[in-house]
Each structure stands twice: as C-alpha cells, then as structure tokens.
Amino acid sequence: MAGSAAVATFTCRVCYESIPVNAPCTVDNDNEPHQQSSTSSQSIQLWTCPKNPTETVCSECINAYTLSRLEDGNIHIPCPADYDVCSHVLEEQELLQYLRPEVASKYTRTCTLVLNPLARACPAPGCDEIVTKGSSAKPNLKCEKCNLRFCFHHGKIECTNFVFCRNMRHRKKHPHRAKR
C-alpha cells in the first residue's frame, strides 16, 4: 500500500499484547493494561531484559507484576520477561523508573519493613506510617502520624503490659535463662 507508514510495535512478554511503541496506556482495576485514546499524555515505557534484549515488557505489566510480588512479601523482583530462566533481579533504581508513584511507595515501604528488623507498620486502619524507634528493650511504640500506641512485639493496639511482652520475648529467645 502506497502512503501507509509502518507502525513500530512490540509484544509484551507478560501480557502478550502487540502494542505500538508510543501508545498511551492505562491500567484498570484488575491490573490489566489497556490502550487509551491518542489524547492521553502517558505513554508506555518499555523495559528490556539486560540479559536477553529480545525480551521486552511494558511498564504497566512491570507495575502489575511488582504489586503481585510485593503482596507475596517479596522485595527481590526477578526478571518479569523470563523469570523461569533469567537470573536477572531488577535493582531498586532500575525498577523505580518504571513504577507508578503508588506502586513505588508500596515497594519502598515493603523494603523498609523487610530489611529493617526494628521497623514496624502502624496497625491503625488507614495509617501508612512506619515506626522505627522500637526494640525489645523499648516495646512501647507511638506512631508519630496518628499518635497510636502499640506493642513492638505483637503489634497489638493498646497493649497494657509492655513489661510482660518484653519478658515473654526474652524467654522465647533464651529459654535456658528463665528468671527465677
């Protein structure tokens, strides 16, 4: 056909959709990517596996895949293009450039909770604060955002016997050193 320009496309390795390289995209409630009208300002970013450059994944699938891994408690995100074979794990900076702000926030929050043994998530409904000032010796925590007090050991709201919790924790760790 004379006059028709070829549109560059790629096939996402995760959703297997053939998508124009600069196509705008959105994600609906079931985390499935869908093309939008050409008036949208957000375009799909392409992630290419550094170990296998023929494997390409759209940024929306990276977001859905990362959320899925985070819900399973994983902070090490393996290659979404070929995770059964590829040994590449996405580095934090590599991953953050493809994540929507709410997914990036969840990723960094989950990393903090997993990597910092003294970090605790505030148990108050709707509060997303992480408290890092507790320890076994100081189990009485207070959320700076909502002022809720809770226990470092079990996270219960309004723990009334922090000394008991601290002693129980010590006994579980050192049963041979039980107090007499």
Short mmCIF file of N, CA and C in Angstrom, two decimals:
data_model
loop_
_atom_site.label_atom_id
_atom_site.label_comp_id
_atom_site.label_asym_id
_atom_site.label_seq_id
_atom_site.Cartn_x
_atom_site.Cartn_y
_atom_site.Cartn_z
N MET A 1 0.84 -1.18 0.00
CA MET A 1 0.00 0.00 0.00
C MET A 1 0.88 1.24 0.00
N ALA A 2 0.63 2.07 -0.93
CA ALA A 2 1.42 3.29 -1.02
C ALA A 2 0.89 4.31 -0.03
N GLY A 3 1.80 5.02 0.65
CA GLY A 3 1.42 6.10 1.56
C GLY A 3 1.16 5.67 2.98
N SER A 4 1.09 4.40 3.28
CA SER A 4 0.85 3.99 4.67
C SER A 4 2.18 3.75 5.37
N ALA A 5 2.31 4.32 6.53
CA ALA A 5 3.56 4.20 7.29
C ALA A 5 3.46 3.00 8.22
N ALA A 6 4.53 2.27 8.33
CA ALA A 6 4.56 1.14 9.24
C ALA A 6 4.68 1.65 10.67
N VAL A 7 3.89 1.10 11.55
CA VAL A 7 3.91 1.49 12.95
C VAL A 7 4.77 0.48 13.71
N ALA A 8 5.77 0.98 14.41
CA ALA A 8 6.64 0.10 15.19
C ALA A 8 5.86 -0.44 16.38
N THR A 9 5.88 -1.75 16.57
CA THR A 9 5.18 -2.38 17.69
C THR A 9 6.13 -3.32 18.42
N PHE A 10 5.72 -3.69 19.60
CA PHE A 10 6.43 -4.73 20.33
C PHE A 10 5.38 -5.61 20.99
N THR A 11 5.77 -6.82 21.31
CA THR A 11 4.87 -7.72 22.03
C THR A 11 5.39 -7.84 23.45
N CYS A 12 4.55 -7.43 24.38
CA CYS A 12 4.92 -7.52 25.79
C CYS A 12 5.03 -8.99 26.18
N ARG A 13 6.11 -9.35 26.82
CA ARG A 13 6.36 -10.74 27.21
C ARG A 13 5.41 -11.20 28.32
N VAL A 14 4.77 -10.27 29.03
CA VAL A 14 3.88 -10.64 30.12
C VAL A 14 2.43 -10.74 29.65
N CYS A 15 1.91 -9.68 28.99
CA CYS A 15 0.50 -9.69 28.57
C CYS A 15 0.33 -10.17 27.13
N TYR A 16 1.42 -10.30 26.39
CA TYR A 16 1.45 -10.79 25.01
C TYR A 16 0.64 -9.92 24.05
N GLU A 17 0.38 -8.68 24.42
CA GLU A 17 -0.30 -7.77 23.51
C GLU A 17 0.72 -7.12 22.59
N SER A 18 0.32 -6.94 21.36
CA SER A 18 1.15 -6.21 20.41
C SER A 18 0.75 -4.76 20.54
N ILE A 19 1.68 -3.93 21.00
CA ILE A 19 1.37 -2.54 21.35
C ILE A 19 2.29 -1.62 20.55
N PRO A 20 1.70 -0.56 19.96
CA PRO A 20 2.56 0.44 19.30
C PRO A 20 3.55 1.01 20.31
N VAL A 21 4.76 1.22 19.90
CA VAL A 21 5.84 1.64 20.79
C VAL A 21 5.48 2.87 21.61
N ASN A 22 4.83 3.86 21.05
CA ASN A 22 4.49 5.07 21.79
C ASN A 22 3.01 5.15 22.16
N ALA A 23 2.34 4.00 22.26
CA ALA A 23 0.90 4.00 22.57
C ALA A 23 0.65 4.41 24.01
N PRO A 24 -0.32 5.32 24.23
CA PRO A 24 -0.70 5.64 25.60
C PRO A 24 -1.34 4.42 26.25
N CYS A 25 -1.24 4.31 27.55
CA CYS A 25 -1.74 3.13 28.23
C CYS A 25 -2.26 3.48 29.61
N THR A 26 -3.19 2.69 30.10
CA THR A 26 -3.68 2.82 31.47
C THR A 26 -3.89 1.42 32.02
N VAL A 27 -4.15 1.35 33.29
CA VAL A 27 -4.42 0.06 33.93
C VAL A 27 -5.77 0.17 34.61
N ASP A 28 -6.62 -0.84 34.40
CA ASP A 28 -7.92 -0.81 35.07
C ASP A 28 -7.82 -1.51 36.43
N ASN A 29 -8.95 -1.72 37.07
CA ASN A 29 -8.96 -2.27 38.43
C ASN A 29 -8.40 -3.68 38.55
N ASP A 30 -8.40 -4.45 37.47
CA ASP A 30 -7.86 -5.80 37.56
C ASP A 30 -6.39 -5.87 37.13
N ASN A 31 -5.73 -4.70 37.10
CA ASN A 31 -4.30 -4.58 36.76
C ASN A 31 -3.98 -5.06 35.35
N GLU A 32 -4.96 -5.05 34.46
CA GLU A 32 -4.72 -5.41 33.07
C GLU A 32 -4.47 -4.15 32.26
N PRO A 33 -3.41 -4.12 31.45
CA PRO A 33 -3.14 -2.92 30.65
C PRO A 33 -4.14 -2.81 29.50
N HIS A 34 -4.53 -1.58 29.18
CA HIS A 34 -5.43 -1.31 28.07
C HIS A 34 -4.98 -0.04 27.38
N GLN A 35 -5.09 -0.03 26.06
CA GLN A 35 -4.70 1.17 25.31
C GLN A 35 -5.75 2.25 25.50
N GLN A 36 -5.32 3.50 25.53
CA GLN A 36 -6.20 4.64 25.65
C GLN A 36 -6.28 5.36 24.31
N SER A 37 -7.07 6.39 24.28
CA SER A 37 -7.14 7.22 23.09
C SER A 37 -5.82 7.97 22.92
N SER A 38 -5.58 8.47 21.76
CA SER A 38 -4.31 9.14 21.48
C SER A 38 -4.21 10.50 22.17
N THR A 39 -5.26 10.94 22.89
CA THR A 39 -5.19 12.23 23.58
C THR A 39 -4.52 12.12 24.93
N SER A 40 -4.26 10.91 25.40
CA SER A 40 -3.62 10.72 26.71
C SER A 40 -2.17 11.16 26.65
N SER A 41 -1.68 11.70 27.77
CA SER A 41 -0.29 12.17 27.80
C SER A 41 0.68 11.11 28.31
N GLN A 42 0.17 10.02 28.89
CA GLN A 42 1.05 8.99 29.43
C GLN A 42 1.30 7.93 28.37
N SER A 43 2.55 7.68 28.04
CA SER A 43 2.83 6.64 27.07
C SER A 43 3.54 5.49 27.76
N ILE A 44 3.47 4.35 27.11
CA ILE A 44 4.04 3.13 27.67
C ILE A 44 5.57 3.22 27.62
N GLN A 45 6.19 2.87 28.72
CA GLN A 45 7.63 2.76 28.73
C GLN A 45 7.97 1.29 28.50
N LEU A 46 9.05 1.04 27.84
CA LEU A 46 9.46 -0.32 27.55
C LEU A 46 10.65 -0.70 28.42
N TRP A 47 10.56 -1.83 29.08
CA TRP A 47 11.68 -2.36 29.83
C TRP A 47 12.22 -3.54 29.05
N THR A 48 13.51 -3.57 28.87
CA THR A 48 14.15 -4.66 28.15
C THR A 48 15.10 -5.39 29.10
N CYS A 49 15.00 -6.69 29.11
CA CYS A 49 15.85 -7.50 29.97
C CYS A 49 17.32 -7.31 29.56
N PRO A 50 18.18 -6.91 30.51
CA PRO A 50 19.59 -6.69 30.17
C PRO A 50 20.32 -7.97 29.76
N LYS A 51 19.81 -9.12 30.21
CA LYS A 51 20.47 -10.38 29.85
C LYS A 51 19.95 -10.97 28.55
N ASN A 52 18.75 -10.54 28.15
CA ASN A 52 18.17 -11.02 26.90
C ASN A 52 17.41 -9.86 26.25
N PRO A 53 18.09 -9.04 25.43
CA PRO A 53 17.48 -7.83 24.86
C PRO A 53 16.28 -8.07 23.96
N THR A 54 16.00 -9.30 23.59
CA THR A 54 14.81 -9.55 22.77
C THR A 54 13.55 -9.64 23.62
N GLU A 55 13.70 -9.73 24.94
CA GLU A 55 12.56 -9.81 25.85
C GLU A 55 12.18 -8.41 26.33
N THR A 56 10.98 -7.96 26.00
CA THR A 56 10.52 -6.61 26.34
C THR A 56 9.21 -6.70 27.11
N VAL A 57 9.07 -5.82 28.10
CA VAL A 57 7.86 -5.79 28.93
C VAL A 57 7.40 -4.35 29.04
N CYS A 58 6.07 -4.13 28.96
CA CYS A 58 5.55 -2.78 29.09
C CYS A 58 5.56 -2.36 30.56
N SER A 59 5.61 -1.07 30.80
CA SER A 59 5.69 -0.55 32.17
C SER A 59 4.45 -0.91 32.99
N GLU A 60 3.30 -1.02 32.34
CA GLU A 60 2.10 -1.38 33.08
C GLU A 60 2.17 -2.82 33.60
N CYS A 61 2.75 -3.70 32.82
CA CYS A 61 2.93 -5.07 33.30
C CYS A 61 3.99 -5.14 34.39
N ILE A 62 5.02 -4.29 34.30
CA ILE A 62 6.02 -4.21 35.37
C ILE A 62 5.33 -3.81 36.68
N ASN A 63 4.40 -2.84 36.61
CA ASN A 63 3.67 -2.40 37.80
C ASN A 63 2.81 -3.53 38.36
N ALA A 64 2.04 -4.20 37.53
CA ALA A 64 1.18 -5.29 37.99
C ALA A 64 2.01 -6.44 38.55
N TYR A 65 3.11 -6.77 37.89
CA TYR A 65 3.99 -7.85 38.33
C TYR A 65 4.63 -7.51 39.67
N THR A 66 5.09 -6.28 39.82
CA THR A 66 5.71 -5.85 41.08
C THR A 66 4.71 -5.89 42.22
N LEU A 67 3.50 -5.39 41.99
CA LEU A 67 2.45 -5.46 43.03
C LEU A 67 2.18 -6.89 43.45
N SER A 68 2.12 -7.77 42.50
CA SER A 68 1.88 -9.18 42.80
C SER A 68 3.00 -9.76 43.67
N ARG A 69 4.24 -9.45 43.32
CA ARG A 69 5.38 -9.94 44.10
C ARG A 69 5.37 -9.34 45.51
N LEU A 70 5.04 -8.04 45.63
CA LEU A 70 5.00 -7.39 46.94
C LEU A 70 3.91 -7.98 47.82
N GLU A 71 2.77 -8.32 47.24
CA GLU A 71 1.69 -8.93 48.01
C GLU A 71 2.11 -10.28 48.56
N ASP A 72 3.05 -10.94 47.89
CA ASP A 72 3.59 -12.21 48.38
C ASP A 72 4.74 -12.00 49.36
N GLY A 73 5.07 -10.73 49.65
CA GLY A 73 6.14 -10.41 50.59
C GLY A 73 7.53 -10.42 50.00
N ASN A 74 7.63 -10.43 48.68
CA ASN A 74 8.93 -10.45 48.01
C ASN A 74 9.37 -9.04 47.66
N ILE A 75 10.60 -8.70 48.01
CA ILE A 75 11.16 -7.41 47.61
C ILE A 75 12.20 -7.57 46.50
N HIS A 76 12.62 -8.79 46.25
CA HIS A 76 13.56 -9.06 45.16
C HIS A 76 12.71 -9.44 43.95
N ILE A 77 12.70 -8.57 42.96
CA ILE A 77 11.83 -8.72 41.80
C ILE A 77 12.63 -9.32 40.65
N PRO A 78 12.40 -10.61 40.35
CA PRO A 78 13.14 -11.23 39.25
C PRO A 78 12.64 -10.75 37.90
N CYS A 79 13.40 -11.03 36.88
CA CYS A 79 13.07 -10.63 35.52
C CYS A 79 11.65 -11.05 35.17
N PRO A 80 10.78 -10.09 34.84
CA PRO A 80 9.41 -10.46 34.50
C PRO A 80 9.28 -11.05 33.10
N ALA A 81 10.29 -10.85 32.27
CA ALA A 81 10.21 -11.33 30.89
C ALA A 81 10.36 -12.84 30.82
N ASP A 82 11.24 -13.37 31.62
CA ASP A 82 11.50 -14.81 31.56
C ASP A 82 12.00 -15.28 32.92
N TYR A 83 11.17 -15.12 33.95
CA TYR A 83 11.61 -15.37 35.31
C TYR A 83 11.95 -16.83 35.60
N ASP A 84 11.51 -17.76 34.76
CA ASP A 84 11.86 -19.17 34.99
C ASP A 84 13.30 -19.46 34.60
N VAL A 85 13.83 -18.70 33.64
CA VAL A 85 15.16 -18.97 33.11
C VAL A 85 16.16 -17.87 33.46
N CYS A 86 15.74 -16.63 33.36
CA CYS A 86 16.65 -15.50 33.55
C CYS A 86 16.99 -15.30 35.02
N SER A 87 18.24 -15.03 35.30
CA SER A 87 18.69 -14.84 36.69
C SER A 87 18.73 -13.36 37.09
N HIS A 88 18.34 -12.46 36.18
CA HIS A 88 18.40 -11.03 36.47
C HIS A 88 17.35 -10.64 37.50
N VAL A 89 17.77 -9.89 38.52
CA VAL A 89 16.87 -9.33 39.51
C VAL A 89 16.91 -7.82 39.33
N LEU A 90 15.74 -7.20 39.21
CA LEU A 90 15.69 -5.75 38.99
C LEU A 90 16.23 -5.02 40.20
N GLU A 91 17.17 -4.12 39.97
CA GLU A 91 17.71 -3.28 41.03
C GLU A 91 16.69 -2.21 41.37
N GLU A 92 16.79 -1.65 42.58
CA GLU A 92 15.82 -0.66 43.04
C GLU A 92 15.68 0.52 42.06
N GLN A 93 16.80 1.12 41.66
CA GLN A 93 16.74 2.28 40.76
C GLN A 93 16.18 1.91 39.39
N GLU A 94 16.54 0.74 38.91
CA GLU A 94 16.03 0.25 37.63
C GLU A 94 14.50 0.08 37.71
N LEU A 95 14.04 -0.46 38.80
CA LEU A 95 12.62 -0.72 38.99
C LEU A 95 11.82 0.56 39.19
N LEU A 96 12.32 1.45 40.02
CA LEU A 96 11.57 2.67 40.37
C LEU A 96 11.28 3.57 39.17
N GLN A 97 12.11 3.52 38.14
CA GLN A 97 11.86 4.38 36.98
C GLN A 97 10.65 3.92 36.16
N TYR A 98 10.17 2.70 36.38
CA TYR A 98 9.01 2.18 35.64
C TYR A 98 7.74 2.12 36.48
N LEU A 99 7.84 2.33 37.79
CA LEU A 99 6.68 2.17 38.66
C LEU A 99 5.87 3.46 38.80
N ARG A 100 4.56 3.32 38.84
CA ARG A 100 3.68 4.45 39.14
C ARG A 100 3.97 4.86 40.58
N PRO A 101 3.69 6.12 40.96
CA PRO A 101 4.03 6.60 42.31
C PRO A 101 3.46 5.74 43.44
N GLU A 102 2.22 5.28 43.32
CA GLU A 102 1.63 4.47 44.40
C GLU A 102 2.29 3.09 44.52
N VAL A 103 2.74 2.53 43.41
CA VAL A 103 3.43 1.24 43.45
C VAL A 103 4.85 1.44 43.98
N ALA A 104 5.51 2.52 43.57
CA ALA A 104 6.85 2.83 44.07
C ALA A 104 6.82 3.03 45.58
N SER A 105 5.79 3.70 46.08
CA SER A 105 5.65 3.93 47.51
C SER A 105 5.47 2.61 48.25
N LYS A 106 4.65 1.73 47.71
CA LYS A 106 4.44 0.42 48.33
C LYS A 106 5.74 -0.39 48.31
N TYR A 107 6.49 -0.29 47.23
CA TYR A 107 7.76 -1.01 47.12
C TYR A 107 8.75 -0.54 48.18
N THR A 108 8.94 0.77 48.30
CA THR A 108 9.92 1.28 49.27
C THR A 108 9.46 0.99 50.71
N ARG A 109 8.15 1.05 50.96
CA ARG A 109 7.62 0.74 52.30
C ARG A 109 7.87 -0.73 52.63
N THR A 110 7.59 -1.62 51.70
CA THR A 110 7.80 -3.05 51.92
C THR A 110 9.29 -3.34 52.13
N CYS A 111 10.15 -2.70 51.35
CA CYS A 111 11.60 -2.89 51.53
C CYS A 111 12.03 -2.47 52.94
N THR A 112 11.52 -1.35 53.42
CA THR A 112 11.87 -0.88 54.77
C THR A 112 11.44 -1.90 55.82
N LEU A 113 10.23 -2.42 55.70
CA LEU A 113 9.73 -3.38 56.69
C LEU A 113 10.49 -4.70 56.65
N VAL A 114 10.88 -5.12 55.46
CA VAL A 114 11.59 -6.40 55.32
C VAL A 114 13.05 -6.27 55.75
N LEU A 115 13.70 -5.17 55.38
CA LEU A 115 15.14 -5.04 55.61
C LEU A 115 15.52 -4.46 56.97
N ASN A 116 14.60 -3.77 57.64
CA ASN A 116 14.91 -3.18 58.94
C ASN A 116 14.20 -3.98 60.04
N PRO A 117 14.94 -4.76 60.82
CA PRO A 117 14.30 -5.59 61.85
C PRO A 117 13.63 -4.78 62.96
N LEU A 118 13.92 -3.49 63.06
CA LEU A 118 13.29 -2.65 64.08
C LEU A 118 12.09 -1.87 63.54
N ALA A 119 11.81 -2.00 62.26
CA ALA A 119 10.68 -1.26 61.66
C ALA A 119 9.38 -2.02 61.88
N ARG A 120 8.34 -1.27 62.21
CA ARG A 120 7.00 -1.82 62.38
C ARG A 120 6.01 -0.90 61.68
N ALA A 121 5.03 -1.49 61.03
CA ALA A 121 3.96 -0.72 60.39
C ALA A 121 2.93 -0.39 61.45
N CYS A 122 2.47 0.84 61.46
CA CYS A 122 1.41 1.24 62.38
C CYS A 122 0.17 0.41 62.08
N PRO A 123 -0.44 -0.20 63.11
CA PRO A 123 -1.62 -1.04 62.87
C PRO A 123 -2.94 -0.28 62.75
N ALA A 124 -2.91 1.03 62.88
CA ALA A 124 -4.14 1.82 62.79
C ALA A 124 -4.71 1.74 61.37
N PRO A 125 -6.01 1.51 61.25
CA PRO A 125 -6.63 1.47 59.92
C PRO A 125 -6.41 2.80 59.18
N GLY A 126 -5.93 2.68 57.95
CA GLY A 126 -5.71 3.86 57.13
C GLY A 126 -4.39 4.58 57.34
N CYS A 127 -3.63 4.18 58.35
CA CYS A 127 -2.33 4.81 58.60
C CYS A 127 -1.25 4.01 57.88
N ASP A 128 -0.37 4.70 57.17
CA ASP A 128 0.68 4.03 56.43
C ASP A 128 2.08 4.32 56.99
N GLU A 129 2.11 4.82 58.21
CA GLU A 129 3.38 5.20 58.84
C GLU A 129 4.19 3.97 59.25
N ILE A 130 5.51 4.10 59.16
CA ILE A 130 6.42 3.06 59.65
C ILE A 130 7.15 3.64 60.84
N VAL A 131 7.12 2.91 61.96
CA VAL A 131 7.78 3.34 63.19
C VAL A 131 9.07 2.55 63.32
N THR A 132 10.19 3.25 63.51
CA THR A 132 11.49 2.58 63.57
C THR A 132 12.22 2.81 64.89
N LYS A 133 11.53 3.33 65.89
CA LYS A 133 12.21 3.67 67.14
C LYS A 133 11.97 2.64 68.25
N GLY A 134 11.47 1.48 67.91
CA GLY A 134 11.22 0.47 68.93
C GLY A 134 12.31 -0.57 68.99
N SER A 135 12.22 -1.39 70.02
CA SER A 135 13.15 -2.50 70.18
C SER A 135 12.59 -3.44 71.25
N SER A 136 13.25 -4.55 71.48
CA SER A 136 12.81 -5.46 72.54
C SER A 136 12.89 -4.79 73.90
N ALA A 137 13.87 -3.92 74.08
CA ALA A 137 14.02 -3.22 75.36
C ALA A 137 13.00 -2.08 75.51
N LYS A 138 12.53 -1.55 74.38
CA LYS A 138 11.54 -0.46 74.39
C LYS A 138 10.36 -0.84 73.51
N PRO A 139 9.50 -1.75 74.00
CA PRO A 139 8.42 -2.25 73.16
C PRO A 139 7.23 -1.31 72.99
N ASN A 140 7.15 -0.25 73.79
CA ASN A 140 6.03 0.68 73.70
C ASN A 140 6.28 1.66 72.56
N LEU A 141 5.57 1.47 71.46
CA LEU A 141 5.75 2.32 70.29
C LEU A 141 4.62 3.34 70.18
N LYS A 142 4.95 4.49 69.57
CA LYS A 142 3.94 5.50 69.31
C LYS A 142 4.11 5.99 67.88
N CYS A 143 3.04 5.92 67.12
CA CYS A 143 3.06 6.40 65.75
C CYS A 143 3.06 7.93 65.76
N GLU A 144 4.02 8.51 65.07
CA GLU A 144 4.13 9.98 65.02
C GLU A 144 3.03 10.60 64.16
N LYS A 145 2.48 9.82 63.25
CA LYS A 145 1.46 10.36 62.35
C LYS A 145 0.07 10.39 63.00
N CYS A 146 -0.32 9.28 63.65
CA CYS A 146 -1.68 9.22 64.19
C CYS A 146 -1.71 9.13 65.73
N ASN A 147 -0.53 9.11 66.37
CA ASN A 147 -0.38 9.04 67.84
C ASN A 147 -0.86 7.75 68.47
N LEU A 148 -1.06 6.71 67.68
CA LEU A 148 -1.48 5.42 68.22
C LEU A 148 -0.31 4.76 68.94
N ARG A 149 -0.60 4.18 70.10
CA ARG A 149 0.40 3.40 70.83
C ARG A 149 0.15 1.92 70.57
N PHE A 150 1.25 1.20 70.33
CA PHE A 150 1.13 -0.24 70.09
C PHE A 150 2.42 -0.94 70.50
N CYS A 151 2.35 -2.27 70.56
CA CYS A 151 3.47 -3.08 71.06
C CYS A 151 4.41 -3.47 69.92
N PHE A 152 5.70 -3.32 70.16
CA PHE A 152 6.75 -3.70 69.21
C PHE A 152 6.70 -5.19 68.88
N HIS A 153 6.39 -6.02 69.89
CA HIS A 153 6.47 -7.47 69.72
C HIS A 153 5.31 -8.06 68.93
N HIS A 154 4.11 -7.67 69.26
CA HIS A 154 2.96 -8.29 68.61
C HIS A 154 2.07 -7.30 67.86
N GLY A 155 2.38 -6.02 67.91
CA GLY A 155 1.66 -5.03 67.13
C GLY A 155 0.25 -4.72 67.61
N LYS A 156 -0.13 -5.28 68.75
CA LYS A 156 -1.49 -5.04 69.23
C LYS A 156 -1.64 -3.60 69.70
N ILE A 157 -2.78 -3.07 69.38
CA ILE A 157 -3.11 -1.72 69.81
C ILE A 157 -3.42 -1.74 71.31
N GLU A 158 -2.92 -0.74 72.00
CA GLU A 158 -3.18 -0.57 73.43
C GLU A 158 -2.76 -1.78 74.26
N CYS A 159 -1.56 -2.26 74.03
CA CYS A 159 -1.01 -3.31 74.87
C CYS A 159 -0.83 -2.72 76.27
N THR A 160 -1.37 -3.37 77.27
CA THR A 160 -1.34 -2.81 78.62
C THR A 160 -0.20 -3.36 79.47
N ASN A 161 0.50 -4.34 78.97
CA ASN A 161 1.55 -4.94 79.79
C ASN A 161 2.84 -5.09 78.97
N PHE A 162 3.48 -3.97 78.68
CA PHE A 162 4.70 -3.99 77.87
C PHE A 162 5.84 -4.74 78.56
N VAL A 163 5.90 -4.68 79.88
CA VAL A 163 6.94 -5.41 80.61
C VAL A 163 6.75 -6.90 80.41
N PHE A 164 5.51 -7.38 80.50
CA PHE A 164 5.22 -8.78 80.28
C PHE A 164 5.63 -9.19 78.86
N CYS A 165 5.28 -8.37 77.86
CA CYS A 165 5.64 -8.67 76.47
C CYS A 165 7.15 -8.77 76.30
N ARG A 166 7.88 -7.83 76.90
CA ARG A 166 9.34 -7.85 76.80
C ARG A 166 9.91 -9.10 77.46
N ASN A 167 9.40 -9.48 78.63
CA ASN A 167 9.89 -10.67 79.31
C ASN A 167 9.54 -11.94 78.55
N MET A 168 8.35 -12.00 77.97
CA MET A 168 7.96 -13.17 77.18
C MET A 168 8.85 -13.31 75.96
N ARG A 169 9.15 -12.21 75.32
CA ARG A 169 10.02 -12.22 74.15
C ARG A 169 11.41 -12.73 74.55
N HIS A 170 11.92 -12.27 75.70
CA HIS A 170 13.23 -12.70 76.18
C HIS A 170 13.22 -14.20 76.47
N ARG A 171 12.17 -14.70 77.07
CA ARG A 171 12.08 -16.13 77.40
C ARG A 171 12.00 -16.99 76.15
N LYS A 172 11.35 -16.50 75.13
CA LYS A 172 11.28 -17.26 73.88
C LYS A 172 12.65 -17.34 73.22
N LYS A 173 13.41 -16.27 73.28
CA LYS A 173 14.73 -16.25 72.67
C LYS A 173 15.76 -17.03 73.49
N HIS A 174 15.63 -16.98 74.85
CA HIS A 174 16.61 -17.58 75.74
C HIS A 174 15.90 -18.44 76.79
N PRO A 175 15.35 -19.59 76.42
CA PRO A 175 14.59 -20.38 77.38
C PRO A 175 15.45 -20.91 78.54
N HIS A 176 16.75 -21.07 78.33
CA HIS A 176 17.63 -21.56 79.37
C HIS A 176 17.95 -20.48 80.41
N ARG A 177 17.59 -19.23 80.14
CA ARG A 177 17.86 -18.14 81.08
C ARG A 177 16.59 -17.66 81.78
N ALA A 178 15.67 -18.54 81.98
CA ALA A 178 14.40 -18.14 82.62
C ALA A 178 14.68 -17.51 83.99
N LYS A 179 13.96 -16.44 84.27
CA LYS A 179 14.13 -15.73 85.55
C LYS A 179 13.60 -16.60 86.67
N ARG A 180 14.30 -16.53 87.81
CA ARG A 180 13.86 -17.33 88.97
C ARG A 180 13.26 -16.47 90.00
#
